[in-house]
Amino acid sequence: MKQFALTAALTAAFALGGGATAQAWQPTGPIEFVVTSGPGGGTDNFARVIQSIISKHKLVEQSIVVVNKGGGSGAEGYLQGKAGKGDAHKVIFGTNNAYLLPYVAKLAFSKSDLTPVAALALDEFLLWVNGSAPYNDAKSYIDAVKAKPGFKMAGSQSKDTDQTLTVMIQEATGAKWIYVPFQGGSAAATQLAGGHVDSNTNNPNENVGQWKAGQVKPLCVFSPVRLAKSEPVFGGKGWGDIPTCKESGIPIESFQMPRTVWLPADVPADAVKFYEGVLEKVSQTPEWQEFVTRTAQTARFMKGQELADFVAKDEAANKKVFEAEGWVVK
């Protein structure tokens, strides 16, 4: 009788408690990928490539729909995340604007309205000049800017990554530019190729077309190490031949933008683990490696404490610039 009672008690305990822990969270309906950019943008491509890889390798049983909410420099998408509090079927794709936008614009969301899941890649930033410019290295260009005021630096929007990096370069070197914002990196690339500005700090993918045509040329990359070797893009040079900006004399070791994935606040911890696992599998596929190579991004999967440490460091560095420039909204 005692043995029977013990067995019955263990069975009941498992049914009430143990079964719940053994049953990891799974999506029970369609999943919505909320993209904090318009169609065709970098974040849109990021989300759609992940969606296609998940579908191809059958990493998730439920269907996935991609929804673009790019208004307000991505704020619209993060507000969707806030509105979905507790809903683990709503996945938000963005960048570091998830935690930087609220500093420079009065918005109805904050970082606490989102749950960090993972980052899968880092967008690199390069210093570019016109293809016919007489400068073949960063030092000679910086010296020219310091010697004669009036040089123009193109960028994507105001108070965004490009302008933040421009301020950092100015503080590090003493050079001063007239910053000219445009609507996106492609517009900044076109303006530089046409000789209407003197430089920009575009990502590789934003300027690669103009580099292939010899209309622009890269001087250095703001990365701790050189980019991965690639096939030649122009003049026998590929991405891996570009020196880092630090080795070129600009004392900035790194300026990189993470491609990030978030869930709304108050989702189950098991749901975060579920998406971490799916995205880590995505990052290990040949399709993902081909994507980051083609776009000259740096593949780096981060989750948990590693992601939290990266975000804290990146947020502090950017906040310092925002405060110095008077961009922080009250």
CSV table of C-alpha atoms in Angstrom, one decimal:
chain,number,residue,atom,x,y,z
A,1,MET,CA,0.0,0.0,0.0
A,2,LYS,CA,2.8,2.4,0.9
A,3,GLN,CA,4.5,1.7,-2.5
A,4,PHE,CA,1.2,2.3,-4.3
A,5,ALA,CA,0.6,5.6,-2.5
A,6,LEU,CA,4.2,6.8,-3.3
A,7,THR,CA,3.7,5.9,-7.0
A,8,ALA,CA,0.4,7.7,-7.1
A,9,ALA,CA,1.9,10.8,-5.4
A,10,LEU,CA,4.8,11.0,-7.8
A,11,THR,CA,2.4,10.6,-10.8
A,12,ALA,CA,0.2,13.4,-9.5
A,13,ALA,CA,3.2,15.7,-8.8
A,14,PHE,CA,4.5,15.1,-12.4
A,15,ALA,CA,1.1,15.9,-13.8
A,16,LEU,CA,0.8,19.1,-11.9
A,17,GLY,CA,4.4,20.4,-12.0
A,18,GLY,CA,6.9,18.3,-13.8
A,19,GLY,CA,4.8,18.1,-17.0
A,20,ALA,CA,4.8,21.9,-17.3
A,21,THR,CA,8.5,22.2,-17.2
A,22,ALA,CA,9.0,19.4,-19.7
A,23,GLN,CA,6.6,21.1,-22.1
A,24,ALA,CA,8.7,23.9,-23.6
A,25,TRP,CA,6.9,26.9,-25.1
A,26,GLN,CA,5.9,26.5,-28.8
A,27,PRO,CA,4.0,28.9,-31.0
A,28,THR,CA,0.3,28.0,-31.3
A,29,GLY,CA,-0.6,30.2,-34.2
A,30,PRO,CA,0.9,32.3,-37.0
A,31,ILE,CA,4.0,34.3,-36.1
A,32,GLU,CA,4.3,38.0,-37.2
A,33,PHE,CA,7.7,39.4,-38.1
A,34,VAL,CA,7.4,43.1,-37.5
A,35,VAL,CA,10.0,45.0,-39.5
A,36,THR,CA,11.1,48.4,-38.3
A,37,SER,CA,11.8,49.7,-41.9
A,38,GLY,CA,10.1,49.9,-45.2
A,39,PRO,CA,10.2,47.2,-47.9
A,40,GLY,CA,13.7,46.8,-49.4
A,41,GLY,CA,15.6,48.3,-46.5
A,42,GLY,CA,18.4,46.6,-44.6
A,43,THR,CA,16.1,45.5,-41.8
A,44,ASP,CA,13.5,44.3,-44.2
A,45,ASN,CA,16.1,42.1,-46.0
A,46,PHE,CA,17.4,40.9,-42.6
A,47,ALA,CA,13.9,39.7,-41.6
A,48,ARG,CA,12.9,38.2,-45.0
A,49,VAL,CA,16.2,36.2,-45.3
A,50,ILE,CA,15.6,34.8,-41.8
A,51,GLN,CA,12.0,34.0,-42.8
A,52,SER,CA,13.1,32.1,-45.9
A,53,ILE,CA,15.8,30.1,-44.0
A,54,ILE,CA,13.3,29.1,-41.3
A,55,SER,CA,10.8,28.0,-44.0
A,56,LYS,CA,13.4,26.1,-46.1
A,57,HIS,CA,14.8,24.2,-43.1
A,58,LYS,CA,11.4,23.8,-41.4
A,59,LEU,CA,12.7,25.3,-38.1
A,60,VAL,CA,9.2,26.4,-37.1
A,61,GLU,CA,5.9,24.6,-37.7
A,62,GLN,CA,3.7,27.7,-37.8
A,63,SER,CA,3.5,30.1,-40.7
A,64,ILE,CA,5.3,33.4,-40.6
A,65,VAL,CA,4.1,36.7,-42.1
A,66,VAL,CA,6.3,39.8,-42.5
A,67,VAL,CA,4.8,43.2,-41.8
A,68,ASN,CA,6.6,46.4,-42.5
A,69,LYS,CA,6.2,49.2,-39.8
A,70,GLY,CA,9.0,51.6,-40.7
A,71,GLY,CA,7.4,54.9,-39.8
A,72,GLY,CA,9.2,57.3,-37.5
A,73,SER,CA,12.7,55.8,-38.3
A,74,GLY,CA,11.3,52.5,-37.0
A,75,ALA,CA,9.4,53.8,-34.0
A,76,GLU,CA,6.1,52.5,-35.5
A,77,GLY,CA,7.4,48.9,-35.4
A,78,TYR,CA,8.6,49.2,-31.8
A,79,LEU,CA,5.2,50.6,-30.8
A,80,GLN,CA,3.7,47.5,-32.3
A,81,GLY,CA,6.0,45.5,-30.0
A,82,LYS,CA,4.8,47.6,-27.0
A,83,ALA,CA,1.2,47.1,-27.9
A,84,GLY,CA,1.8,43.3,-28.1
A,85,LYS,CA,2.8,43.0,-24.5
A,86,GLY,CA,2.9,39.4,-23.5
A,87,ASP,CA,2.4,38.1,-27.0
A,88,ALA,CA,5.2,35.9,-28.0
A,89,HIS,CA,3.8,35.5,-31.6
A,90,LYS,CA,5.0,39.0,-32.4
A,91,VAL,CA,8.7,39.2,-33.2
A,92,ILE,CA,10.3,42.7,-33.9
A,93,PHE,CA,13.3,43.1,-36.2
A,94,GLY,CA,15.4,46.2,-35.8
A,95,THR,CA,18.9,47.6,-35.0
A,96,ASN,CA,20.3,49.6,-32.2
A,97,ASN,CA,17.5,52.1,-32.8
A,98,ALA,CA,15.4,49.9,-30.4
A,99,TYR,CA,17.3,51.5,-27.5
A,100,LEU,CA,18.7,54.7,-29.1
A,101,LEU,CA,15.7,56.2,-30.7
A,102,PRO,CA,14.0,57.2,-27.4
A,103,TYR,CA,17.0,59.4,-26.6
A,104,VAL,CA,16.7,61.7,-29.6
A,105,ALA,CA,12.9,61.7,-30.2
A,106,LYS,CA,9.9,61.9,-27.9
A,107,LEU,CA,8.3,58.5,-28.4
A,108,ALA,CA,5.7,56.5,-26.6
A,109,PHE,CA,8.0,53.5,-26.1
A,110,SER,CA,11.2,52.7,-24.3
A,111,LYS,CA,13.7,49.8,-24.2
A,112,SER,CA,11.8,48.3,-21.2
A,113,ASP,CA,8.8,47.7,-23.5
A,114,LEU,CA,10.8,45.1,-25.4
A,115,THR,CA,12.5,41.8,-24.5
A,116,PRO,CA,15.9,41.3,-26.2
A,117,VAL,CA,16.2,37.9,-28.0
A,118,ALA,CA,19.3,38.0,-30.2
A,119,ALA,CA,21.6,39.8,-32.6
A,120,LEU,CA,22.8,37.9,-35.7
A,121,ALA,CA,25.1,40.3,-37.5
A,122,LEU,CA,26.9,43.6,-37.3
A,123,ASP,CA,26.7,46.3,-40.0
A,124,GLU,CA,30.1,47.8,-40.6
A,125,PHE,CA,30.7,51.5,-41.3
A,126,LEU,CA,33.4,52.7,-43.7
A,127,LEU,CA,34.8,56.1,-44.6
A,128,TRP,CA,34.2,56.7,-48.3
A,129,VAL,CA,35.3,59.4,-50.7
A,130,ASN,CA,34.5,60.1,-54.4
A,131,GLY,CA,36.3,57.8,-56.8
A,132,SER,CA,38.3,60.6,-58.4
A,133,ALA,CA,39.3,62.2,-55.1
A,134,PRO,CA,43.1,62.6,-54.6
A,135,TYR,CA,43.0,60.7,-51.3
A,136,ASN,CA,44.0,57.0,-51.1
A,137,ASP,CA,44.1,56.7,-47.3
A,138,ALA,CA,42.2,58.1,-44.4
A,139,LYS,CA,45.1,60.1,-43.0
A,140,SER,CA,45.5,62.2,-46.2
A,141,TYR,CA,41.8,62.9,-46.3
A,142,ILE,CA,41.6,63.9,-42.7
A,143,ASP,CA,44.6,66.2,-43.1
A,144,ALA,CA,42.9,67.9,-46.0
A,145,VAL,CA,39.7,68.4,-44.1
A,146,LYS,CA,41.6,69.9,-41.2
A,147,ALA,CA,43.5,72.2,-43.5
A,148,LYS,CA,40.5,73.7,-45.3
A,149,PRO,CA,37.0,74.1,-43.8
A,150,GLY,CA,33.9,73.4,-45.9
A,151,PHE,CA,34.2,69.7,-46.6
A,152,LYS,CA,30.8,67.9,-46.6
A,153,MET,CA,29.9,64.6,-45.0
A,154,ALA,CA,26.7,62.9,-46.3
A,155,GLY,CA,24.7,60.7,-44.1
A,156,SER,CA,21.4,58.9,-43.6
A,157,GLN,CA,19.1,61.2,-41.6
A,158,SER,CA,19.9,63.5,-38.7
A,159,LYS,CA,20.8,62.4,-35.2
A,160,ASP,CA,21.3,58.8,-36.5
A,161,THR,CA,24.2,56.5,-36.8
A,162,ASP,CA,26.0,58.3,-39.6
A,163,GLN,CA,25.9,61.7,-37.9
A,164,THR,CA,26.9,60.1,-34.6
A,165,LEU,CA,29.9,58.5,-36.2
A,166,THR,CA,30.8,61.8,-37.9
A,167,VAL,CA,30.8,63.5,-34.5
A,168,MET,CA,33.0,60.8,-33.1
A,169,ILE,CA,35.5,61.2,-36.0
A,170,GLN,CA,35.5,64.9,-35.4
A,171,GLU,CA,36.2,64.5,-31.7
A,172,ALA,CA,38.9,61.9,-32.4
A,173,THR,CA,40.8,63.8,-35.1
A,174,GLY,CA,40.0,67.5,-34.8
A,175,ALA,CA,38.6,67.5,-38.4
A,176,LYS,CA,35.3,69.3,-39.0
A,177,TRP,CA,32.7,68.6,-41.7
A,178,ILE,CA,29.4,70.1,-42.7
A,179,TYR,CA,27.0,67.2,-42.1
A,180,VAL,CA,24.4,66.9,-44.9
A,181,PRO,CA,21.5,64.4,-44.1
A,182,PHE,CA,19.7,62.6,-46.9
A,183,GLN,CA,16.8,60.1,-46.9
A,184,GLY,CA,18.7,56.9,-46.6
A,185,GLY,CA,22.1,55.4,-47.4
A,186,SER,CA,21.3,55.0,-51.1
A,187,ALA,CA,20.7,58.7,-51.5
A,188,ALA,CA,24.0,59.5,-49.6
A,189,ALA,CA,25.8,57.1,-52.0
A,190,THR,CA,24.3,58.8,-55.1
A,191,GLN,CA,25.3,62.2,-53.8
A,192,LEU,CA,28.9,61.1,-53.2
A,193,ALA,CA,29.2,59.4,-56.5
A,194,GLY,CA,28.0,62.6,-58.2
A,195,GLY,CA,30.6,64.7,-56.4
A,196,HIS,CA,28.0,66.8,-54.5
A,197,VAL,CA,29.5,65.9,-51.2
A,198,ASP,CA,33.1,64.9,-50.2
A,199,SER,CA,32.5,61.7,-48.2
A,200,ASN,CA,30.1,59.5,-46.4
A,201,THR,CA,30.2,56.7,-43.8
A,202,ASN,CA,27.9,54.2,-45.5
A,203,ASN,CA,27.7,50.5,-44.9
A,204,PRO,CA,29.4,48.3,-47.5
A,205,ASN,CA,26.1,47.2,-49.1
A,206,GLU,CA,25.0,50.8,-49.5
A,207,ASN,CA,28.0,51.9,-51.6
A,208,VAL,CA,29.0,48.6,-53.3
A,209,GLY,CA,27.3,49.5,-56.6
A,210,GLN,CA,29.1,52.8,-56.9
A,211,TRP,CA,32.4,51.2,-55.8
A,212,LYS,CA,32.1,48.5,-58.5
A,213,ALA,CA,31.7,51.4,-61.0
A,214,GLY,CA,34.7,53.3,-59.6
A,215,GLN,CA,32.6,56.2,-58.6
A,216,VAL,CA,33.5,56.0,-54.9
A,217,LYS,CA,36.3,54.4,-52.9
A,218,PRO,CA,36.7,53.2,-49.3
A,219,LEU,CA,39.5,54.5,-47.2
A,220,CYS,CA,39.0,52.5,-43.9
A,221,VAL,CA,36.5,50.5,-41.9
A,222,PHE,CA,35.5,51.2,-38.3
A,223,SER,CA,36.0,47.6,-37.1
A,224,PRO,CA,38.5,46.0,-34.7
A,225,VAL,CA,39.7,43.8,-37.5
A,226,ARG,CA,39.6,43.9,-41.3
A,227,LEU,CA,36.6,42.6,-43.1
A,228,ALA,CA,36.6,39.1,-44.4
A,229,LYS,CA,38.4,38.4,-47.6
A,230,SER,CA,36.3,38.6,-50.8
A,231,GLU,CA,36.5,38.6,-54.5
A,232,PRO,CA,37.8,41.9,-55.9
A,233,VAL,CA,35.2,44.6,-56.2
A,234,PHE,CA,37.1,47.3,-58.1
A,235,GLY,CA,40.8,47.8,-59.1
A,236,GLY,CA,41.8,44.4,-57.8
A,237,LYS,CA,40.7,45.3,-54.2
A,238,GLY,CA,38.1,43.5,-52.2
A,239,TRP,CA,36.6,44.1,-48.7
A,240,GLY,CA,39.5,42.4,-46.9
A,241,ASP,CA,42.0,44.8,-48.4
A,242,ILE,CA,40.4,47.8,-46.7
A,243,PRO,CA,42.5,48.8,-43.6
A,244,THR,CA,40.8,49.4,-40.3
A,245,CYS,CA,40.4,53.1,-39.4
A,246,LYS,CA,42.4,52.6,-36.2
A,247,GLU,CA,45.4,51.3,-38.2
A,248,SER,CA,44.9,54.3,-40.6
A,249,GLY,CA,45.4,56.8,-37.8
A,250,ILE,CA,41.8,57.5,-36.7
A,251,PRO,CA,41.7,56.5,-33.0
A,252,ILE,CA,38.2,54.8,-33.1
A,253,GLU,CA,38.5,51.0,-32.7
A,254,SER,CA,34.9,50.1,-33.5
A,255,PHE,CA,31.6,51.5,-34.7
A,256,GLN,CA,29.1,48.8,-35.6
A,257,MET,CA,25.4,48.5,-35.8
A,258,PRO,CA,23.8,45.3,-34.6
A,259,ARG,CA,20.9,43.6,-36.4
A,260,THR,CA,18.6,42.8,-33.5
A,261,VAL,CA,15.5,40.7,-32.8
A,262,TRP,CA,13.1,41.5,-29.9
A,263,LEU,CA,9.9,40.2,-28.4
A,264,PRO,CA,7.3,42.3,-26.5
A,265,ALA,CA,7.6,42.7,-22.7
A,266,ASP,CA,6.3,40.1,-20.3
A,267,VAL,CA,6.6,37.1,-22.7
A,268,PRO,CA,7.4,33.7,-21.1
A,269,ALA,CA,11.1,33.0,-20.6
A,270,ASP,CA,10.6,29.7,-22.5
A,271,ALA,CA,9.4,31.8,-25.6
A,272,VAL,CA,12.7,33.7,-25.5
A,273,LYS,CA,14.6,30.4,-25.4
A,274,PHE,CA,12.6,29.1,-28.3
A,275,TYR,CA,13.4,32.0,-30.5
A,276,GLU,CA,17.0,32.1,-29.4
A,277,GLY,CA,17.3,28.4,-30.5
A,278,VAL,CA,15.7,29.0,-33.8
A,279,LEU,CA,17.8,32.1,-34.7
A,280,GLU,CA,21.0,30.4,-33.6
A,281,LYS,CA,20.2,27.6,-36.0
A,282,VAL,CA,19.5,30.2,-38.7
A,283,SER,CA,23.0,31.7,-38.1
A,284,GLN,CA,24.6,28.4,-38.7
A,285,THR,CA,23.1,27.7,-42.1
A,286,PRO,CA,25.0,28.2,-45.4
A,287,GLU,CA,22.2,30.5,-46.6
A,288,TRP,CA,22.9,32.9,-43.7
A,289,GLN,CA,26.7,32.8,-44.3
A,290,GLU,CA,26.1,33.6,-47.9
A,291,PHE,CA,23.8,36.5,-47.0
A,292,VAL,CA,26.3,38.2,-44.6
A,293,THR,CA,29.2,37.6,-47.0
A,294,ARG,CA,27.2,39.1,-49.9
A,295,THR,CA,26.3,42.2,-47.9
A,296,ALA,CA,29.7,42.4,-46.3
A,297,GLN,CA,28.3,42.3,-42.8
A,298,THR,CA,30.1,40.6,-39.9
A,299,ALA,CA,28.4,37.4,-38.7
A,300,ARG,CA,28.1,37.5,-34.9
A,301,PHE,CA,25.4,35.7,-33.0
A,302,MET,CA,24.7,37.1,-29.6
A,303,LYS,CA,22.1,36.3,-26.9
A,304,GLY,CA,21.7,36.5,-23.2
A,305,GLN,CA,24.5,38.2,-21.2
A,306,GLU,CA,26.7,38.6,-24.3
A,307,LEU,CA,23.9,40.6,-26.0
A,308,ALA,CA,23.2,42.6,-22.8
A,309,ASP,CA,26.8,43.6,-22.5
A,310,PHE,CA,27.0,44.7,-26.1
A,311,VAL,CA,23.9,46.7,-25.8
A,312,ALA,CA,25.1,48.4,-22.6
A,313,LYS,CA,28.4,49.4,-24.2
A,314,ASP,CA,26.9,50.6,-27.4
A,315,GLU,CA,24.2,52.6,-25.6
A,316,ALA,CA,26.7,54.3,-23.4
A,317,ALA,CA,29.0,55.3,-26.3
A,318,ASN,CA,26.1,56.7,-28.3
A,319,LYS,CA,24.5,58.4,-25.3
A,320,LYS,CA,27.7,60.3,-24.7
A,321,VAL,CA,27.6,61.8,-28.2
A,322,PHE,CA,23.8,62.6,-27.9
A,323,GLU,CA,24.4,64.5,-24.6
A,324,ALA,CA,27.4,66.4,-25.9
A,325,GLU,CA,25.5,67.4,-29.0
A,326,GLY,CA,22.4,68.4,-27.1
A,327,TRP,CA,20.2,65.8,-29.0
A,328,VAL,CA,18.7,64.2,-25.9
A,329,VAL,CA,15.0,65.0,-25.6
A,330,LYS,CA,13.6,65.9,-22.2
